[in-house]
Coordinates of C-alpha atoms in Angstrom, one line a residue:
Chain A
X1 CA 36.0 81.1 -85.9
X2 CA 35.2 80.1 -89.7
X3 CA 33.1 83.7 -90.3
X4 CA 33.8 86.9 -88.6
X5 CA 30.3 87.9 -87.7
X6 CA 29.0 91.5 -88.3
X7 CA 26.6 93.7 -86.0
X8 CA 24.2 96.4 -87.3
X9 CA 26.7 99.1 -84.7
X10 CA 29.7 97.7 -86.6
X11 CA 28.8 99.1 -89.9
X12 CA 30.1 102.8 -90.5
X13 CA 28.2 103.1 -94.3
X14 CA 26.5 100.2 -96.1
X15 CA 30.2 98.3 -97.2
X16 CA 32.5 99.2 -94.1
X17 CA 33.0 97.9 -90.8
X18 CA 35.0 98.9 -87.7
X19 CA 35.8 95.8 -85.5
X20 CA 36.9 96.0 -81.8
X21 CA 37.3 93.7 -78.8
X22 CA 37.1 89.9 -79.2
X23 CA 36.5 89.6 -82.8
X24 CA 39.6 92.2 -83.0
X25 CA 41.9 90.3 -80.8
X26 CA 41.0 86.9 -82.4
X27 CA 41.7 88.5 -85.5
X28 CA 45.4 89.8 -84.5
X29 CA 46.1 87.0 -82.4
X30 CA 44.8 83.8 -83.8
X31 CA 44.0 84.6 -87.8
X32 CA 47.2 86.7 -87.2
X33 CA 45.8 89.0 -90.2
X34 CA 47.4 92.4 -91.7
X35 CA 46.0 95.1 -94.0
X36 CA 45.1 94.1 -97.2
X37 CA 43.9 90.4 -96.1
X38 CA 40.4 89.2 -97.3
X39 CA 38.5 87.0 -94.6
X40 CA 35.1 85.2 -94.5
X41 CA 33.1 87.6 -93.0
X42 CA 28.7 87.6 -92.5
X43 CA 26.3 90.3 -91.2
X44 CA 24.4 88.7 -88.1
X45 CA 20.5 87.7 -89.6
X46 CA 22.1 88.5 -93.6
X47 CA 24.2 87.9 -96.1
X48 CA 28.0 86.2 -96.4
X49 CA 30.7 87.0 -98.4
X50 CA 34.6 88.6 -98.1
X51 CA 35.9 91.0 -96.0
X52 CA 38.8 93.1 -96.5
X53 CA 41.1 94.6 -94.1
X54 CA 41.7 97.9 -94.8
X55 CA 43.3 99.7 -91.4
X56 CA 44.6 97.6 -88.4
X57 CA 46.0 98.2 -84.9
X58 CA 45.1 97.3 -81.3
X59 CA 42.6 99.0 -81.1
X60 CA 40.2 98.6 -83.6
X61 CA 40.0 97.4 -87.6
X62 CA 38.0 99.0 -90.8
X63 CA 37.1 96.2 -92.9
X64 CA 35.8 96.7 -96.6
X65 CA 33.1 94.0 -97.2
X66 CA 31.2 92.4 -100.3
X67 CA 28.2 90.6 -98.8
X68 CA 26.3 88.6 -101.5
X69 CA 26.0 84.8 -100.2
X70 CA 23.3 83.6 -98.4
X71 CA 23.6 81.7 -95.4
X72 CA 23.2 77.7 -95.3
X73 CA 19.5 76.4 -95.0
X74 CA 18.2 75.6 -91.5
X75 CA 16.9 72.5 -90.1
X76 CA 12.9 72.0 -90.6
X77 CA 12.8 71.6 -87.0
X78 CA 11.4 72.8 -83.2
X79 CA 13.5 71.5 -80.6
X80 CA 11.6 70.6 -77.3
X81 CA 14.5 70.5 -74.9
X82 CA 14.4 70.0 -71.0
X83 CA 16.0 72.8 -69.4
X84 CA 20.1 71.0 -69.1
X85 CA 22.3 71.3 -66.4
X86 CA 24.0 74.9 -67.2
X87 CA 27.5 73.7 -68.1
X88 CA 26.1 71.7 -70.6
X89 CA 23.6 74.1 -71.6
X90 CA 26.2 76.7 -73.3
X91 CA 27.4 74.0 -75.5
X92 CA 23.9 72.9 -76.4
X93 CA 23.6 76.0 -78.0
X94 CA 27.0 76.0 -79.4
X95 CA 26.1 72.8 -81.0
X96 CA 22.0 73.7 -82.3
X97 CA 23.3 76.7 -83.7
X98 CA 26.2 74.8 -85.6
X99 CA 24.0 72.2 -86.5
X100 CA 20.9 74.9 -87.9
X101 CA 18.5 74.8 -85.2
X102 CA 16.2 77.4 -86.2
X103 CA 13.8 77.4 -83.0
X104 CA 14.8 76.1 -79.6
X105 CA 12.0 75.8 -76.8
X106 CA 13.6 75.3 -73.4
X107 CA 10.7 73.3 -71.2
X108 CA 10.6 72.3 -67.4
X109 CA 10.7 68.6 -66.6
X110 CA 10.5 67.0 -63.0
X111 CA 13.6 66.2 -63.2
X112 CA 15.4 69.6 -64.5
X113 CA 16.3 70.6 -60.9
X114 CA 15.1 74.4 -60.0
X115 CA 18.4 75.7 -60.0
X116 CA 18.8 74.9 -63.7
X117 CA 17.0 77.6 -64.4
X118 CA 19.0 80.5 -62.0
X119 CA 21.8 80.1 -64.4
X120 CA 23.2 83.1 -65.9
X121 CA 23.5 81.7 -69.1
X122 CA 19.9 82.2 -69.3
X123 CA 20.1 85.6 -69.8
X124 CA 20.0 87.1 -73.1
X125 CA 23.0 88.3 -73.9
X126 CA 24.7 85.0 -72.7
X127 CA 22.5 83.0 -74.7
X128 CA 23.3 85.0 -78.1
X129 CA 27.1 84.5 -77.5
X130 CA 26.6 81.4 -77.4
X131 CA 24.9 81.1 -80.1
X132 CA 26.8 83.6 -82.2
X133 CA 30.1 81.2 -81.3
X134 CA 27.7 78.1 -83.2
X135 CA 27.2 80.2 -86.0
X136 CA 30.5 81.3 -86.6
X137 CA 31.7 77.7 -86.3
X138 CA 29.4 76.6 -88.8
X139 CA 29.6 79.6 -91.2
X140 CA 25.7 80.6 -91.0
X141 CA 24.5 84.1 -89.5
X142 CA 21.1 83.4 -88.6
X143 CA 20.3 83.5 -85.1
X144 CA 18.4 80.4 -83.4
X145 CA 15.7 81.8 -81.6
X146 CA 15.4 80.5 -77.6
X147 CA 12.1 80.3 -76.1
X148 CA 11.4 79.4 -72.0
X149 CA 9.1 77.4 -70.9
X150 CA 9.0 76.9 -67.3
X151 CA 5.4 75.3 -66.7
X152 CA 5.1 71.8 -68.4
X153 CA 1.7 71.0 -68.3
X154 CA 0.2 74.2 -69.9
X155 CA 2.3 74.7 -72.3
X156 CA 2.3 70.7 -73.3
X157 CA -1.5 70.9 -73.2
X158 CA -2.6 74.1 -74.6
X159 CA 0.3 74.8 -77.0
X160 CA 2.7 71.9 -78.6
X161 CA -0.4 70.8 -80.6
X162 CA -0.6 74.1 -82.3
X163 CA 3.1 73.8 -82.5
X164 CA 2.8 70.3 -83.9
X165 CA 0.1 71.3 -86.4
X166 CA -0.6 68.0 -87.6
X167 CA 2.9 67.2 -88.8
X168 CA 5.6 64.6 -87.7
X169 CA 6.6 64.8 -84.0
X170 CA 8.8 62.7 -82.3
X171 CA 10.3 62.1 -78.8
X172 CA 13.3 60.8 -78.0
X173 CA 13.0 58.0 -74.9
X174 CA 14.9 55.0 -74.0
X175 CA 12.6 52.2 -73.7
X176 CA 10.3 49.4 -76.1
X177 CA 9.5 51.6 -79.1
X178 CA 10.6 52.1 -82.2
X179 CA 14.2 53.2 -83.8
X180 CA 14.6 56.6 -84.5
X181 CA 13.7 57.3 -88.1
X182 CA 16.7 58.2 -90.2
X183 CA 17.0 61.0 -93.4
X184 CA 13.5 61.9 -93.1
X185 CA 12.7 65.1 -95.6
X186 CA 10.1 67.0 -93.6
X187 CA 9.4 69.6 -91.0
X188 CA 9.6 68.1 -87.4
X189 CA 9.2 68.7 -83.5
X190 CA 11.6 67.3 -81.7
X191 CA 11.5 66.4 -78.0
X192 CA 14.7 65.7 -75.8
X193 CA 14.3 65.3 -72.2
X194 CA 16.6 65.8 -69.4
X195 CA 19.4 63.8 -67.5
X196 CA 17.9 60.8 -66.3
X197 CA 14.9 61.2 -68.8
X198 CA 11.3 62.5 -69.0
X199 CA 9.0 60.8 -66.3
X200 CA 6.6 58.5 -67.4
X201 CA 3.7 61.1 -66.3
X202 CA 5.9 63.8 -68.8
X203 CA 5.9 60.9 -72.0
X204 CA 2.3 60.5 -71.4
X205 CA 1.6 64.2 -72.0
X206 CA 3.6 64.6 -74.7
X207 CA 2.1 61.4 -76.8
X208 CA -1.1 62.7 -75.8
X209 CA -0.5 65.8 -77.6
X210 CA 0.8 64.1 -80.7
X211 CA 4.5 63.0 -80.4
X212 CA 5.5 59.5 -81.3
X213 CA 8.1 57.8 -79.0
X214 CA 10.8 56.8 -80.5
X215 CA 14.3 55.2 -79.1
X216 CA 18.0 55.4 -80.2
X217 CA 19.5 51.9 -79.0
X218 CA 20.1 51.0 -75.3
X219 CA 23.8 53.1 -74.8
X220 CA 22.4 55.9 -72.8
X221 CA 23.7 59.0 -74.2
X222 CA 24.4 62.3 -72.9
X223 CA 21.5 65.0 -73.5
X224 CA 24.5 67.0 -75.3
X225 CA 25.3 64.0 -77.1
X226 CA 21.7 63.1 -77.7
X227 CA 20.7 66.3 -79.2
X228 CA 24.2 65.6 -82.0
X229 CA 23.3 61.9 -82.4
X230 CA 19.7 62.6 -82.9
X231 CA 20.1 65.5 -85.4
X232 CA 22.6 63.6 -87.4
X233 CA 20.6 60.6 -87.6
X234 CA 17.2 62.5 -88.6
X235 CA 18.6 64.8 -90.9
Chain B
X1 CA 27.0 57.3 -63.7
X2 CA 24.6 55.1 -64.7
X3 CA 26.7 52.2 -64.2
X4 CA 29.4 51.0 -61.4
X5 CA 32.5 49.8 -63.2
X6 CA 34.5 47.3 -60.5
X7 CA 37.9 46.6 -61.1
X8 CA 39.3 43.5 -60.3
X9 CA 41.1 44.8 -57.8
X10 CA 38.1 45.5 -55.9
X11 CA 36.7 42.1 -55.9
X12 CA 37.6 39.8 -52.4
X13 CA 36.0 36.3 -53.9
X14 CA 34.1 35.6 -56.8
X15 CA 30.7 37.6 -55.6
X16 CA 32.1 40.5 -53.1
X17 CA 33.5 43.8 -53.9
X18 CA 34.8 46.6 -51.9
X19 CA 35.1 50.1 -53.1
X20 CA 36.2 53.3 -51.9
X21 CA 37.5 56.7 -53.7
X22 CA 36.0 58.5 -56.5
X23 CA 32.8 55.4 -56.7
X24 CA 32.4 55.3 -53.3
X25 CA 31.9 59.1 -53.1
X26 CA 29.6 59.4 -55.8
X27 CA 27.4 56.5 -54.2
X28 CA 27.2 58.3 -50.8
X29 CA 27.1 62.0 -52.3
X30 CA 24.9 61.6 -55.8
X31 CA 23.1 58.1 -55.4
X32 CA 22.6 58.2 -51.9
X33 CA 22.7 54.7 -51.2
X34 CA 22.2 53.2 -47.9
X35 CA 22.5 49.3 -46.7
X36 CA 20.3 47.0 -48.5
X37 CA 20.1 49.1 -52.1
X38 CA 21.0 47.6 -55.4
X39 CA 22.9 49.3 -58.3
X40 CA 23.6 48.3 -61.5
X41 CA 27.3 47.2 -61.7
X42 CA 30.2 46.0 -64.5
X43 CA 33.3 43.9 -64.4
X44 CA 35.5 46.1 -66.5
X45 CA 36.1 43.6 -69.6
X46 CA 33.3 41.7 -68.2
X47 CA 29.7 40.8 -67.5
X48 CA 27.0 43.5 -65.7
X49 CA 24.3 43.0 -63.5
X50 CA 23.3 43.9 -59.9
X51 CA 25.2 44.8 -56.9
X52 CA 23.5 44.9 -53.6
X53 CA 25.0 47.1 -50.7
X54 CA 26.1 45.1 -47.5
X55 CA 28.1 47.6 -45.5
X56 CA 28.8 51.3 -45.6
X57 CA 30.5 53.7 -44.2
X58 CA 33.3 57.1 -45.2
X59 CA 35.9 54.8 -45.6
X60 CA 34.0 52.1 -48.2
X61 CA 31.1 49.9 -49.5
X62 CA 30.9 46.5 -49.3
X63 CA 28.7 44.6 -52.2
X64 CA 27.2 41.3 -53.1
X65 CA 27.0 41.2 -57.0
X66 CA 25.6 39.2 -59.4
X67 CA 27.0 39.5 -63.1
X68 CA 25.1 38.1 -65.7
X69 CA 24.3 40.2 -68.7
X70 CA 26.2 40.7 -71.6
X71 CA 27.8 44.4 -71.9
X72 CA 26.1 45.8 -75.2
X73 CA 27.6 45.2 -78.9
X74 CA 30.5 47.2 -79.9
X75 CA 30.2 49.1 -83.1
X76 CA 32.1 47.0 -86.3
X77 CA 34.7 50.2 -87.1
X78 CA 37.9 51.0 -86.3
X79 CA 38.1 55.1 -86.2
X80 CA 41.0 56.7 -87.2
X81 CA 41.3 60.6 -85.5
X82 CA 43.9 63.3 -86.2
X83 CA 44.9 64.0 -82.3
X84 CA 42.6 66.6 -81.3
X85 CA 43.6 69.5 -79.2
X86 CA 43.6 68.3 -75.3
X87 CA 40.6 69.8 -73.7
X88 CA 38.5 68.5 -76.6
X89 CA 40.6 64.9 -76.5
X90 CA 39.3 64.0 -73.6
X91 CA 35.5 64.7 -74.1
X92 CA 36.0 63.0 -77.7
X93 CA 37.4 59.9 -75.6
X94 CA 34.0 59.9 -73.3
X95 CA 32.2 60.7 -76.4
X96 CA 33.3 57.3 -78.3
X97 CA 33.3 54.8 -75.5
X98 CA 29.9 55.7 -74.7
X99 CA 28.5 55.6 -78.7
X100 CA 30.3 52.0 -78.8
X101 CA 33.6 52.9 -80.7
X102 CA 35.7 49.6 -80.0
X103 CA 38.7 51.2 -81.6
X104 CA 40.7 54.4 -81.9
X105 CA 43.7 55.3 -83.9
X106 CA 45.3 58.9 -82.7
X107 CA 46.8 60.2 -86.1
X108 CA 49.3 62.8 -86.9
X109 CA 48.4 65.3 -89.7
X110 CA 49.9 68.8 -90.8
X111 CA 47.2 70.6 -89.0
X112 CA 47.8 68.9 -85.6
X113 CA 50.0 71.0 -83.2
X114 CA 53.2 69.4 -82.1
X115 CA 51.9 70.5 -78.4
X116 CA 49.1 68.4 -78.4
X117 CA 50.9 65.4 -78.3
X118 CA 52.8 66.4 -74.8
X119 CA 49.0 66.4 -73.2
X120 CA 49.3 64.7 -69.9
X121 CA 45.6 63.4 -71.5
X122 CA 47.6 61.0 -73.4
X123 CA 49.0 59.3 -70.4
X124 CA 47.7 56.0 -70.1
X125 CA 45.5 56.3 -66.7
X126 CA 44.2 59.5 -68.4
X127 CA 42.9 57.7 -71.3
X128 CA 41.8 55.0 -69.4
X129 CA 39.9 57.1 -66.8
X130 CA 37.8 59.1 -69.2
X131 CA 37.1 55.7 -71.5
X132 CA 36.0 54.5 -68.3
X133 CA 33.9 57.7 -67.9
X134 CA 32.2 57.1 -71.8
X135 CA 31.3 53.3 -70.4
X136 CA 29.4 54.1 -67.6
X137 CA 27.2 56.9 -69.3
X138 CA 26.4 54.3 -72.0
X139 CA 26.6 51.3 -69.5
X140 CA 29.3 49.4 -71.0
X141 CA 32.3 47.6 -69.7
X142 CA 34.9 47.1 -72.4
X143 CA 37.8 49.3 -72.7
X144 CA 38.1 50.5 -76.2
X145 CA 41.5 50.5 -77.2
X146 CA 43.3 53.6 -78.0
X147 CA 46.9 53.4 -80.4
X148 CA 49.4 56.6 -81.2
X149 CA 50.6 56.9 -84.7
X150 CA 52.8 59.7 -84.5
X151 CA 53.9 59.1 -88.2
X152 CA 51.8 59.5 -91.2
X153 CA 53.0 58.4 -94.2
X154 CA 54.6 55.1 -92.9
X155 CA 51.3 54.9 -91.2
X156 CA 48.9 55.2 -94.0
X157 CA 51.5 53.3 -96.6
X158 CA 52.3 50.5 -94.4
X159 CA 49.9 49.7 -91.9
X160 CA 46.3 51.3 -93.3
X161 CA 45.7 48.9 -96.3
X162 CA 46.2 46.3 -94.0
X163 CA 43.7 47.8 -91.2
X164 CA 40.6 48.6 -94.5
X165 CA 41.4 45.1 -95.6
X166 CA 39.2 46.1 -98.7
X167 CA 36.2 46.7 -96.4
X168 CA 34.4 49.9 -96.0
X169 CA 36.7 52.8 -95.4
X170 CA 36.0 56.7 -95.8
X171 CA 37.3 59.9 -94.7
X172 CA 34.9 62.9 -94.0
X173 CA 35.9 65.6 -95.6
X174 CA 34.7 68.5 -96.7
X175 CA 34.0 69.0 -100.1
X176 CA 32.4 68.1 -103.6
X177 CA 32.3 64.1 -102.8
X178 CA 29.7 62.2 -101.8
X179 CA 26.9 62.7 -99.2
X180 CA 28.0 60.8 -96.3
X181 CA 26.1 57.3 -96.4
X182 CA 23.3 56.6 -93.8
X183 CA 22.6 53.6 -91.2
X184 CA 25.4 51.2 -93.3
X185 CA 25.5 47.6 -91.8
X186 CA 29.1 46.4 -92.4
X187 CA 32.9 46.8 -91.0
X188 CA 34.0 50.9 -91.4
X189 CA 37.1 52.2 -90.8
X190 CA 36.7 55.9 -90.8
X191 CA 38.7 58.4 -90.6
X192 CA 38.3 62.3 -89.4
X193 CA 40.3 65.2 -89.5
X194 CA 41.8 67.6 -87.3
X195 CA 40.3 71.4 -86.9
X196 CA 41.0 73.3 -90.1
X197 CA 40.7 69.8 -91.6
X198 CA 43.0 67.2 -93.6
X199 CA 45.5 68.8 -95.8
X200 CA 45.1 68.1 -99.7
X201 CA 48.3 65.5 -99.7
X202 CA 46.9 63.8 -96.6
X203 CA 43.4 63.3 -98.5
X204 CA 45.1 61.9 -101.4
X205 CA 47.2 59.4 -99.8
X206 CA 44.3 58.5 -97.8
X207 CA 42.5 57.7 -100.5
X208 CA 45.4 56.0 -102.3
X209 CA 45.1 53.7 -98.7
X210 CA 41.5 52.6 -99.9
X211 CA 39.4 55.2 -98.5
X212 CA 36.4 57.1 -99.9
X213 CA 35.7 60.5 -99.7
X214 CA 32.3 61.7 -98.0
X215 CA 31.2 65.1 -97.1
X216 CA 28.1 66.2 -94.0
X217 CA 27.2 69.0 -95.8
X218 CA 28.4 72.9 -96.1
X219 CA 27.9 73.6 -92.5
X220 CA 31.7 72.7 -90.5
X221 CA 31.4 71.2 -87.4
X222 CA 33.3 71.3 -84.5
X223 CA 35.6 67.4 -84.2
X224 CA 34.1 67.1 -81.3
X225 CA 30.5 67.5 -82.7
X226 CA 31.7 65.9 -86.3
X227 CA 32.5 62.6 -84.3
X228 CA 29.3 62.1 -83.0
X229 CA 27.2 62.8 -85.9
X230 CA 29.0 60.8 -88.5
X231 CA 28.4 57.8 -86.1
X232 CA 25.0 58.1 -85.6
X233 CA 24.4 58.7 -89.0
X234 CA 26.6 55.9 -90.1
X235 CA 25.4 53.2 -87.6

């Protein structure tokens, strides 16, 4: 944890917070902090700055903070992603939110098996902890937003091209086409498909709707290690 | 698995394996292979090609291969890693022997807990079992090879120099330095820090070695996620 994170129910007047559970606990046990400590603190969707410890026990701490800095810039970027195997789903989000994912559409695929999409850590509240545990790994406070997408075709047809408006869209597909771009300065859609890749059917549609294949050598990577590799490479 | 490593242990003549275990089970369980199916195969250390099943059964798979393609190019580097915390270790291990690392130094630093060097990950057949993991995500057959430098200074003094051989070298660090350099096409040594980072001595007498300081930007990754983006934005 590089930034204690703040919610709206954790502020007692506009430059006081009272901190319990996890955050509390990784504060007494890991930062091992005592009163009078300043730490990197940020209020979920606003500003950074310093925190200061102020009371302290088990059960809860009042923090003084000074919230000035803004967070980092995000990524220019939609990220088309086919639903992942849950496991590797949490850390997905881990990682897009360290990395400044601003917008994350999760999208079907024929091969994103049906029980991908059962998973727990669909549900809201899963999904922000995740992505709160990105943020505060990467010092940002912003919160990715997560969209579903659970029927390909319509939403491939009738809305990526609106999403797309015109600009630079790429998708990410082993095969005969050209290298990945590299430090390119402008807003993109990006599209990542599952294990075992889109189906040719699947890179039709999205072409079609005006993404350029593109390939990133002939190691096959990990989606989790795509989505790193690809982001690094682009930005 | 999107490649069957054989060992040579497995192999009865030049052109006939025999497997059972952990490959065996994922053929009959995942692949679903019956008699008469081919699979793309490795010779650890060696060539890759096809392997076609001739008998199977619970207790093990006999195949007819034929090797003849060159496992893909290794990248030039030699990466230098303060020894990560276990759990992360051995995903970092999958992560560079499937992105091509042919090459890794395990480094003390400051910031590296004595515990993590009594990991049973460190055990030989450990390290070899998830390199072995990395190669067949990326479909690769060649073992990178993995060395312990418990010892900094005599390390870095002694044997570093030696290992840059005034070629490329840098160490990502946070900081005001220079914007990491993108797709380079030469020899890199690189080296990356623990959690929490290098200590200020460390980054001087790393530097003092021959290496360059670069920086990814103001957002800190995770080693794990730090790993994989410097290479692909390196390479």
């Amino acid at each position: 944890m590089n930034l204690l994170l703040l919610e709206e129910t954790d502020f007692i007047d506009a430059d006081h917070v009272r901190l319990s559970g996890r955050r509390l606990a990784h504060m007494l046990d890991i930062q091992q902090v005592s009163v009078g400590d300043t730490l990197r603190v940020g209020r979920i969707g606003g500003l950074m700055g310093r925190g200061t410890v102020l009371e302290l026990d088990n059960g809860s701490a009042l923090l003084a903070v000074d919230l000035s800095e803004s967070p980092p810039a995000k990524l220019p970027l939609t990220l088309l992603l086919a639903m992942p195997r849950p496991k590797m789903f949490r850390r997905i989000l881990q990682h897009c939110a360290t990395l400044g994912v601003p917008e994350i559409i999760l999208l079907n695929s024929v091969r994103v098996e049906k029980s991908f999409w059962q998973t727990p850590f669909l549900q809201p509240e899963v999904v922000r902890e995740n992505l709160l545990l990105g943020l505060e790994q990467a010092r940002d406070t912003v919160l990715p937003t997560v969209r579903i997408e659970k029927r390909f075709k319509p939403f491939v047809e009738d809305s990526l091209p609106g999403i797309i408006d015109d600009r630079l869209a790429l998708v990410a597909h082993p095969g005969d086409y050209p290298a990945c771009p590299r430090g390119i300065d402008q807003p993109l859609t990006l599209a990542i498909g599952p294990e075992g890749g889109w189906i040719p059917y699947e890179v039709d549609k999205l072409i079609e709707a005006g993404m350029q294949p593109v390939q990133l050598g002939e190691r096959i990577l990990r989606v989790e290690t795509a989505v790193t590799a690809l982001l690094a490479r682009l930005f």
